[in-house]
mmCIF file of C-alpha atoms in Angstrom:
data_model
loop_
_atom_site.group_PDB
_atom_site.id
_atom_site.type_symbol
_atom_site.label_atom_id
_atom_site.label_comp_id
_atom_site.label_asym_id
_atom_site.label_seq_id
_atom_site.Cartn_x
_atom_site.Cartn_y
_atom_site.Cartn_z
ATOM 1 C CA MET D 21 -0.129 -0.526 -0.272
ATOM 2 C CA SER D 22 1.119 3.832 -0.704
ATOM 3 C CA PRO D 23 2.189 6.475 1.863
ATOM 4 C CA ASN D 24 -0.389 8.704 0.573
ATOM 5 C CA ALA D 25 -3.347 5.153 1.231
ATOM 6 C CA SER D 26 -2.833 5.453 4.565
ATOM 7 C CA THR D 27 -6.477 4.057 6.630
ATOM 8 C CA ASP D 28 -4.435 5.439 10.389
ATOM 9 C CA LYS D 29 -6.831 8.182 11.758
ATOM 10 C CA GLN D 30 -5.230 11.303 10.539
ATOM 11 C CA PRO D 31 -5.720 15.179 12.735
ATOM 12 C CA PRO D 32 -8.751 17.370 11.555
ATOM 13 C CA ARG D 33 -7.493 19.409 8.788
ATOM 14 C CA SER D 34 -8.579 22.857 7.902
ATOM 15 C CA GLY D 35 -12.072 23.411 4.559
ATOM 16 C CA GLN D 36 -8.657 23.968 2.030
ATOM 17 C CA ALA D 37 -6.973 20.626 2.999
ATOM 18 C CA LEU D 38 -10.172 18.723 2.073
ATOM 19 C CA GLU D 39 -10.502 20.586 -0.918
ATOM 20 C CA THR D 40 -7.206 19.725 -1.955
ATOM 21 C CA ASP D 41 -7.866 16.493 -1.143
ATOM 22 C CA ILE D 42 -11.159 15.881 -3.233
ATOM 23 C CA SER D 43 -9.070 17.700 -6.448
ATOM 24 C CA ILE D 44 -6.955 15.577 -6.182
ATOM 25 C CA LEU D 45 -9.188 12.281 -5.805
ATOM 26 C CA ALA D 46 -10.302 13.947 -8.420
ATOM 27 C CA SER D 47 -7.886 14.133 -10.882
ATOM 28 C CA ILE D 48 -7.143 10.399 -10.151
ATOM 29 C CA LEU D 49 -10.460 9.159 -10.836
ATOM 30 C CA SER D 50 -10.103 11.017 -13.821
ATOM 31 C CA LYS D 51 -7.008 10.052 -15.063
ATOM 32 C CA SER D 52 -8.344 6.209 -14.097
ATOM 33 C CA THR D 53 -11.148 6.611 -17.151
ATOM 34 C CA ALA D 54 -8.926 8.587 -19.450
ATOM 35 C CA SER D 55 -6.869 5.480 -19.567
ATOM 36 C CA SER D 56 -9.085 2.396 -19.292
ATOM 37 C CA ASP D 57 -9.700 3.460 -23.750
ATOM 38 C CA ALA D 58 -5.947 2.678 -24.080
ATOM 39 C CA GLU D 59 -5.103 -0.817 -24.790
ATOM 40 C CA ASP D 60 -2.077 -0.558 -23.127
ATOM 41 C CA ILE D 61 -3.081 -0.894 -19.818
ATOM 42 C CA ASP D 62 -0.724 -0.033 -16.580
ATOM 43 C CA VAL D 63 -2.117 -2.384 -14.152
ATOM 44 C CA ALA D 64 0.656 -2.010 -11.400
ATOM 45 C CA GLU D 65 0.109 1.970 -11.404
ATOM 46 C CA LEU D 66 -3.809 2.303 -12.096
ATOM 47 C CA LEU D 67 -3.503 -0.548 -8.566
ATOM 48 C CA SER D 68 -1.387 2.250 -6.635
ATOM 49 C CA GLN D 69 -3.755 5.285 -7.761
ATOM 50 C CA LEU D 70 -7.033 3.005 -7.099
ATOM 51 C CA GLU D 71 -5.090 2.342 -3.252
ATOM 52 C CA THR D 72 -4.129 6.381 -3.039
ATOM 53 C CA ALA D 73 -7.535 7.343 -4.643
ATOM 54 C CA ASN D 74 -9.138 4.695 -1.472
ATOM 55 C CA GLY D 75 -6.310 5.897 1.373
ATOM 56 C CA ILE D 76 -7.707 9.999 0.532
ATOM 57 C CA ALA D 77 -11.427 8.829 0.923
ATOM 58 C CA GLU D 78 -11.193 7.246 3.886
ATOM 59 C CA GLY D 79 -9.788 10.777 5.235
ATOM 60 C CA VAL D 80 -12.184 11.997 4.345
ATOM 61 C CA GLU D 81 -14.644 10.376 6.124
ATOM 62 C CA SER D 82 -12.735 9.896 8.879
ATOM 63 C CA ARG D 83 -13.344 14.035 9.278
ATOM 64 C CA LEU D 84 -16.829 14.210 8.207
ATOM 65 C CA ASP D 85 -17.612 11.211 11.112
ATOM 66 C CA GLY D 86 -15.240 13.840 13.128
ATOM 67 C CA ILE D 87 -17.607 16.805 12.543
ATOM 68 C CA LEU D 88 -20.795 14.960 12.673
ATOM 69 C CA GLN D 89 -19.763 13.409 16.263
ATOM 70 C CA HIS D 90 -18.837 16.969 17.262
ATOM 71 C CA LEU D 91 -21.872 18.068 15.950
ATOM 72 C CA ASP D 92 -23.824 15.375 17.958
ATOM 73 C CA GLY D 93 -22.276 15.941 21.077
ATOM 74 C CA MET D 94 -23.147 20.063 20.804
ATOM 75 C CA LEU D 95 -26.904 18.928 19.945
ATOM 76 C CA HIS D 96 -26.858 15.989 23.375
ATOM 77 C CA SER D 97 -25.658 18.720 25.823
ATOM 78 C CA LEU D 98 -28.366 21.168 24.301
ATOM 79 C CA GLU D 99 -31.338 18.569 24.366
ATOM 80 C CA SER D 100 -30.615 17.573 27.714
ATOM 81 C CA ASN D 101 -30.605 20.966 29.826
ATOM 82 C CA PRO D 102 -30.922 23.705 27.060
ATOM 83 C CA LYS D 103 -30.954 26.506 30.015
ATOM 84 C CA ASP D 104 -27.725 25.549 31.113
ATOM 85 C CA ALA D 105 -26.333 25.213 26.899
ATOM 86 C CA ALA D 106 -28.528 28.505 26.465
ATOM 87 C CA SER D 107 -26.589 29.962 29.005
ATOM 88 C CA THR D 108 -22.791 28.249 28.436
ATOM 89 C CA LEU D 109 -23.679 29.720 25.389
ATOM 90 C CA THR D 110 -24.366 32.903 25.528
ATOM 91 C CA LYS D 111 -20.513 33.401 27.992
ATOM 92 C CA ASP D 112 -18.762 31.804 24.865
ATOM 93 C CA ILE D 113 -20.391 34.656 22.269
ATOM 94 C CA ALA D 114 -19.668 37.219 25.510
ATOM 95 C CA SER D 115 -15.549 36.280 26.140
ATOM 96 C CA THR D 116 -15.074 36.288 22.173
ATOM 97 C CA ALA D 117 -16.701 39.942 21.765
ATOM 98 C CA LYS D 118 -14.588 41.636 22.059
ATOM 99 C CA PRO D 119 -16.554 45.286 23.374
ATOM 100 C CA SER D 120 -14.741 48.530 21.496
ATOM 101 C CA ALA D 121 -13.432 50.893 23.740
ATOM 102 C CA PRO D 122 -15.553 54.387 25.423
ATOM 103 C CA PRO D 123 -13.928 57.226 23.320
ATOM 104 C CA ASN D 124 -11.234 59.053 25.917
ATOM 105 C CA ASP D 125 -11.989 62.523 26.371
ATOM 106 C CA SER D 126 -8.469 62.911 27.563
ATOM 107 C CA ASP D 127 -7.583 61.390 24.200
ATOM 108 C CA ALA D 128 -10.230 65.001 22.093
ATOM 109 C CA PRO D 129 -7.622 67.086 20.730
ATOM 110 C CA ALA D 130 -8.260 71.008 23.251
#
């Protein structure tokens, strides 16, 4: 199996990396479709491409599973105790929002 076809759990990656994986997968699939018409198909190369595509697809699937599990956990916490969840959400929003400082009269020109 090629190094790109690793089935180990991969850490979550950014959306850009996900888009890159999908474009690589699409490229591999289009190459295999175009080369299937040729009479002298290199079976070893085709197998390598399929293994790489499988590894990428499994990585994408794993990341999507992680996202869905995270969303399930969030929904469960909201359903189990809506009052506490709303309070926590409000605190999270308040802690991330940086209020603008009121104008300082001492900075105004005299």
